[in-house]
GROMACS .gro file of C-alpha atoms in nm:
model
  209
    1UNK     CA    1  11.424   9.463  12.924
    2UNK     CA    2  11.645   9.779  12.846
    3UNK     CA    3  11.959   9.802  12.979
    4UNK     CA    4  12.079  10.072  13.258
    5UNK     CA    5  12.190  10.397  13.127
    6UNK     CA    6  12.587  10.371  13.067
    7UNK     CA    7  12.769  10.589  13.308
    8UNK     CA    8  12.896  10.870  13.109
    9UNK     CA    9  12.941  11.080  13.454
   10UNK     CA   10  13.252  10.868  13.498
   11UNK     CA   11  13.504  11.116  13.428
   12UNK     CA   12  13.773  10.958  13.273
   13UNK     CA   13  13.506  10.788  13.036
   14UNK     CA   14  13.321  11.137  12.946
   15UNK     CA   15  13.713  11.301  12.900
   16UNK     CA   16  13.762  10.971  12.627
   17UNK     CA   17  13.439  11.036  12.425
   18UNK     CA   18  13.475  11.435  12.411
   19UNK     CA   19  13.805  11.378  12.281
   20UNK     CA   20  13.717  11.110  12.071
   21UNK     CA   21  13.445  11.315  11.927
   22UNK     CA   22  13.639  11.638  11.842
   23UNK     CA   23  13.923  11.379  11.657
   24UNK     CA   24  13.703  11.135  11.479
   25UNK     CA   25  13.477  11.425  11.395
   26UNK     CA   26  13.709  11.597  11.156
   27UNK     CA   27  13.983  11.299  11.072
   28UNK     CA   28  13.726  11.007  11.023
   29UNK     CA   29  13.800  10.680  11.183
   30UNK     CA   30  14.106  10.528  11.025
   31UNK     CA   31  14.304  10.843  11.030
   32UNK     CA   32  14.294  10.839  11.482
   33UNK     CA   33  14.444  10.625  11.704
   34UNK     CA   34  14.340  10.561  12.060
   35UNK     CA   35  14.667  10.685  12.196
   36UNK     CA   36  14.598  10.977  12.048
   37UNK     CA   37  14.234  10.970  12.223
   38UNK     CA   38  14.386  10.884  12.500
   39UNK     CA   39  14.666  11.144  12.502
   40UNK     CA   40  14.424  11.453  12.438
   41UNK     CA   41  14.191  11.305  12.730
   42UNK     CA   42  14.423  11.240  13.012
   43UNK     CA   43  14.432  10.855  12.995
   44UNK     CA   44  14.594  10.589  12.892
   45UNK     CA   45  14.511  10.406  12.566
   46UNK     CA   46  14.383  10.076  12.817
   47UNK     CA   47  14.147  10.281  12.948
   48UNK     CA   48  13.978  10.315  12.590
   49UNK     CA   49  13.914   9.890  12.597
   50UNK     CA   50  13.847   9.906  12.948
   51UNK     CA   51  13.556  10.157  12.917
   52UNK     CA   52  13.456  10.081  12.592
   53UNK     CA   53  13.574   9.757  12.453
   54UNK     CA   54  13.747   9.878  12.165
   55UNK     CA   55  13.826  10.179  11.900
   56UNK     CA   56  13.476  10.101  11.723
   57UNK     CA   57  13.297  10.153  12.079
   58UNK     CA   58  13.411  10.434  12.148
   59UNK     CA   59  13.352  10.608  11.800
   60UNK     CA   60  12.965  10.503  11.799
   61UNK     CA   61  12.958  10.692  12.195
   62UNK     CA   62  13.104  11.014  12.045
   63UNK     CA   63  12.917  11.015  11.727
   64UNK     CA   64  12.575  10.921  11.953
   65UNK     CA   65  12.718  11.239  12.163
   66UNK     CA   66  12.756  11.466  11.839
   67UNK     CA   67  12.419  11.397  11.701
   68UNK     CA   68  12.207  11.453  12.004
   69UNK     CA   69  12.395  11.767  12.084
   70UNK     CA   70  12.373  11.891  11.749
   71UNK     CA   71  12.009  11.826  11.719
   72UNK     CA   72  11.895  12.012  12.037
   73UNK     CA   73  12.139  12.281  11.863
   74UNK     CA   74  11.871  12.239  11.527
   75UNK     CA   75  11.561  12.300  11.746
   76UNK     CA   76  11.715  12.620  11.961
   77UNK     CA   77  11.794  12.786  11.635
   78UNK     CA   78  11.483  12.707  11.498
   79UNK     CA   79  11.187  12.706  11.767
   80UNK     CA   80  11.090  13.009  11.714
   81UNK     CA   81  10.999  13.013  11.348
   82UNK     CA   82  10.684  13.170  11.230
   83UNK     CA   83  10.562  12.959  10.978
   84UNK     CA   84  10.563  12.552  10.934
   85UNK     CA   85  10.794  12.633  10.591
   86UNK     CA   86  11.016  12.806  10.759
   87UNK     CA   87  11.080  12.584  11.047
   88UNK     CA   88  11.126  12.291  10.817
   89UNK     CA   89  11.375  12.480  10.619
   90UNK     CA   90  11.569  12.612  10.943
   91UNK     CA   91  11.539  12.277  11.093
   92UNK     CA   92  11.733  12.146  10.749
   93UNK     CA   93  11.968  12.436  10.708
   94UNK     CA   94  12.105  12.358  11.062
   95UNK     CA   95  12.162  12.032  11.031
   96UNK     CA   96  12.283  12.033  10.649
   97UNK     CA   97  12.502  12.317  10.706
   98UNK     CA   98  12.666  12.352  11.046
   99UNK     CA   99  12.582  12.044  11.166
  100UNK     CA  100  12.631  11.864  10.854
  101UNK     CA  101  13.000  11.722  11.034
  102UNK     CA  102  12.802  11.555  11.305
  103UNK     CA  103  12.483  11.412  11.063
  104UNK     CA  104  12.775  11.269  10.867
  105UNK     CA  105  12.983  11.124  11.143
  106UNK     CA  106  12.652  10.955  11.282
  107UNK     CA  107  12.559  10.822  10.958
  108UNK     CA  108  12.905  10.630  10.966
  109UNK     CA  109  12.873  10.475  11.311
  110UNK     CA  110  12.495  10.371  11.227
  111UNK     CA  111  12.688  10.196  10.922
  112UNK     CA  112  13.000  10.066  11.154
  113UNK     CA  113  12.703   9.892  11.392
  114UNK     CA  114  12.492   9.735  11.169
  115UNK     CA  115  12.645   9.411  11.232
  116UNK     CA  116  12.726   9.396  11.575
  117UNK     CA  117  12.452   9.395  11.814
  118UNK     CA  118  12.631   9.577  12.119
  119UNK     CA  119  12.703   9.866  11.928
  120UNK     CA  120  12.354   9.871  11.709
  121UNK     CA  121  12.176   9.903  12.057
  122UNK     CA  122  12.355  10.219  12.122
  123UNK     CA  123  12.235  10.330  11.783
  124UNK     CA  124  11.873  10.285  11.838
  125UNK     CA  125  11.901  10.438  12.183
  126UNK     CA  126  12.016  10.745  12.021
  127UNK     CA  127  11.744  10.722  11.789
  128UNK     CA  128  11.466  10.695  12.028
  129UNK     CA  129  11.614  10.980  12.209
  130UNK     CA  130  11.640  11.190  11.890
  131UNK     CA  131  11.274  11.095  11.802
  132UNK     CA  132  11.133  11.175  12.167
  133UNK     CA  133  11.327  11.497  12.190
  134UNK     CA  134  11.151  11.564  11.837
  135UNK     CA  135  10.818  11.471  11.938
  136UNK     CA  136  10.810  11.688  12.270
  137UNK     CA  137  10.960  11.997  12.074
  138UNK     CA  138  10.667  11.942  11.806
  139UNK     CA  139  10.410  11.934  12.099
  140UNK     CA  140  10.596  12.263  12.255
  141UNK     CA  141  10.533  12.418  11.934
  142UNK     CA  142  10.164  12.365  11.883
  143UNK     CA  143  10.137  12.447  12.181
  144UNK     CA  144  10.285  12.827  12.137
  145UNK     CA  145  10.170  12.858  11.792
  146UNK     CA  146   9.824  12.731  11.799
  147UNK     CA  147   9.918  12.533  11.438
  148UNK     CA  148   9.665  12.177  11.447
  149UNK     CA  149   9.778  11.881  11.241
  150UNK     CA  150   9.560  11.591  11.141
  151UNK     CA  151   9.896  11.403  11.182
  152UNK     CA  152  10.061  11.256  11.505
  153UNK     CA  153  10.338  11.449  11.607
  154UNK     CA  154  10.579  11.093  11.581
  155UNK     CA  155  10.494  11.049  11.248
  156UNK     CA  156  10.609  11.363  11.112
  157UNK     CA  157  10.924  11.359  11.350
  158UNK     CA  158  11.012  10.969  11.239
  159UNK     CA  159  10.971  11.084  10.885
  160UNK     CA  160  11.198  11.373  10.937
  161UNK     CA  161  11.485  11.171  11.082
  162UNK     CA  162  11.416  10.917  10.887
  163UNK     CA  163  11.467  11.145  10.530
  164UNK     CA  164  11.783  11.336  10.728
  165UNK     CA  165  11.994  11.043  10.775
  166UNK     CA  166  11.920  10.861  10.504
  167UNK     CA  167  12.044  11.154  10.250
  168UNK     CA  168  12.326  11.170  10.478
  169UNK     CA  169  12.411  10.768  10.411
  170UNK     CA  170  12.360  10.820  10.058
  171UNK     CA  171  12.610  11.099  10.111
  172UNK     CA  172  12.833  10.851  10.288
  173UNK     CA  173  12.836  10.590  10.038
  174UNK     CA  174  12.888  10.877   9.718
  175UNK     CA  175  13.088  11.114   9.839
  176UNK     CA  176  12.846  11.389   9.751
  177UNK     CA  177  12.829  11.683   9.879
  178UNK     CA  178  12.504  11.793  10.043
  179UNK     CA  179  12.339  12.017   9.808
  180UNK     CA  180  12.032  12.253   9.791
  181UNK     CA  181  11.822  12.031   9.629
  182UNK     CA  182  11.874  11.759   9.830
  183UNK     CA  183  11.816  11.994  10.177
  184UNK     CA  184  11.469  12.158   9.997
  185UNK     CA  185  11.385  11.798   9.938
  186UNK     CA  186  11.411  11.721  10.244
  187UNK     CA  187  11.234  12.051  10.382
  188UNK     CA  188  10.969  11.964  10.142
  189UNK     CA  189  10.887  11.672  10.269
  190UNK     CA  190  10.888  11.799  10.647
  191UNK     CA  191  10.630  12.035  10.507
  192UNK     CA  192  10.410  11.769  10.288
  193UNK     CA  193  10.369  11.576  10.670
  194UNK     CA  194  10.251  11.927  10.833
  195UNK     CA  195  10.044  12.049  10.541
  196UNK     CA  196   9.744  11.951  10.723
  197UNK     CA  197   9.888  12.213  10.976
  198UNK     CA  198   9.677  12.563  11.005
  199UNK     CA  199   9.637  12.811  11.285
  200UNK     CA  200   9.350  12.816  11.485
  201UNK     CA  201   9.234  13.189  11.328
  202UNK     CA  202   9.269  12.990  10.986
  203UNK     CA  203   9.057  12.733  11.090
  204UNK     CA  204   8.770  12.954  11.241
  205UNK     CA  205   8.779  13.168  10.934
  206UNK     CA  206   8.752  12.851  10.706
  207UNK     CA  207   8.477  12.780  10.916
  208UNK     CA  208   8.307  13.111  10.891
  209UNK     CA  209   8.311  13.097  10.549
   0.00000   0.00000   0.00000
């Protein structure tokens, strides 16, 4: 049975995980201290264990925070795109490039939770929300464009995230930097899912001929 939404309209709590996020964001985990959190929020450090538990807690919330902001950010730039290719490749160049801080600083709190079971259900929240967010955009876009697909909507948007964070783990355990051919591989992929995709004129001339 899932468990109730956590009450980020408490304001004190949604002051500690903005400022958590802008900090831990650019400086990494080990490099911010919770009275620092607490200072730029308003609070005191307590309130960090009180609302959260602990340091850990509250970095998984802000990186959860970053990534579903920064992917609504990936499918504004890029829902208008005119072609499947170049979607794929503005959905990538958003997150790779601008948003490359925030793929990165989820891909460390998916790594902090994998062993503790309170914080790896916040993980897979986020993911389901990333996933349904990606799935109703897809629709959207069919929708507008007229493109079919011979492949579910879920599967191409699970294989997406799926590619996206784990070049940005690979990325966390090497150091690399993201580079083009990692992003076009990516992109390429995104388009190998949707090549069944063709627009409805393309289809009744295929048909015609």
């Amino acid at each position: 049975m899932p468990r109730p939404p956590r009450k980020t309209e408490q304001p004190t709590r949604k002051a500690l995980i903005d400022a958590a996020e802008q900090l831990f964001a650019r400086r990494g985990f080990d490099k911010v201290s919770v009275a620092e959190i607490a200072e730029k929020a308003s609070a005191y450090p307590n309130q960090v264990t009180h609302h959260f538990g602990g340091k850990e807690a509250l970095f998984v919330e802000s990186a959860c925070q970053s990534m579903l902001r920064t992917a609504k950010d990936a499918e504004r730039v890029s829902r208008h795109s005119e072609s499947i290719d170049q979607h794929a490749r503005m959905l990538i160049a958003r997150l790779l490039g601008p948003g490359a801080e925030s793929v990165m600083f989820f891909a460390e709190a998916m790594l902090m939770a994998r062993r503790k079971p309170e914080l790896s259900e916040v993980i897979r929240e986020t993911l389901d929300r990333l996933q349904t967010a990606g799935e109703t955009a897809m629709v959207a876009t069919l929708m507008r464009t007229g493109w079919e697909t011979r492949v579910m909507p879920d599967v191409i948007t699970r294989g997406f995230w799926s590619s996206v964070f784990g070049l940005a783990l690979e990325k966390a355990a090497t150091g690399r930097d993201f580079d083009h051919a990692s992003s076009e591989a990516v992109a390429l992929l995104m388009m190998n899912l949707n090549k069944a995709f063709t627009t409805s004129s393309e289809t009744e001339k295929f048909h015609e001929t």
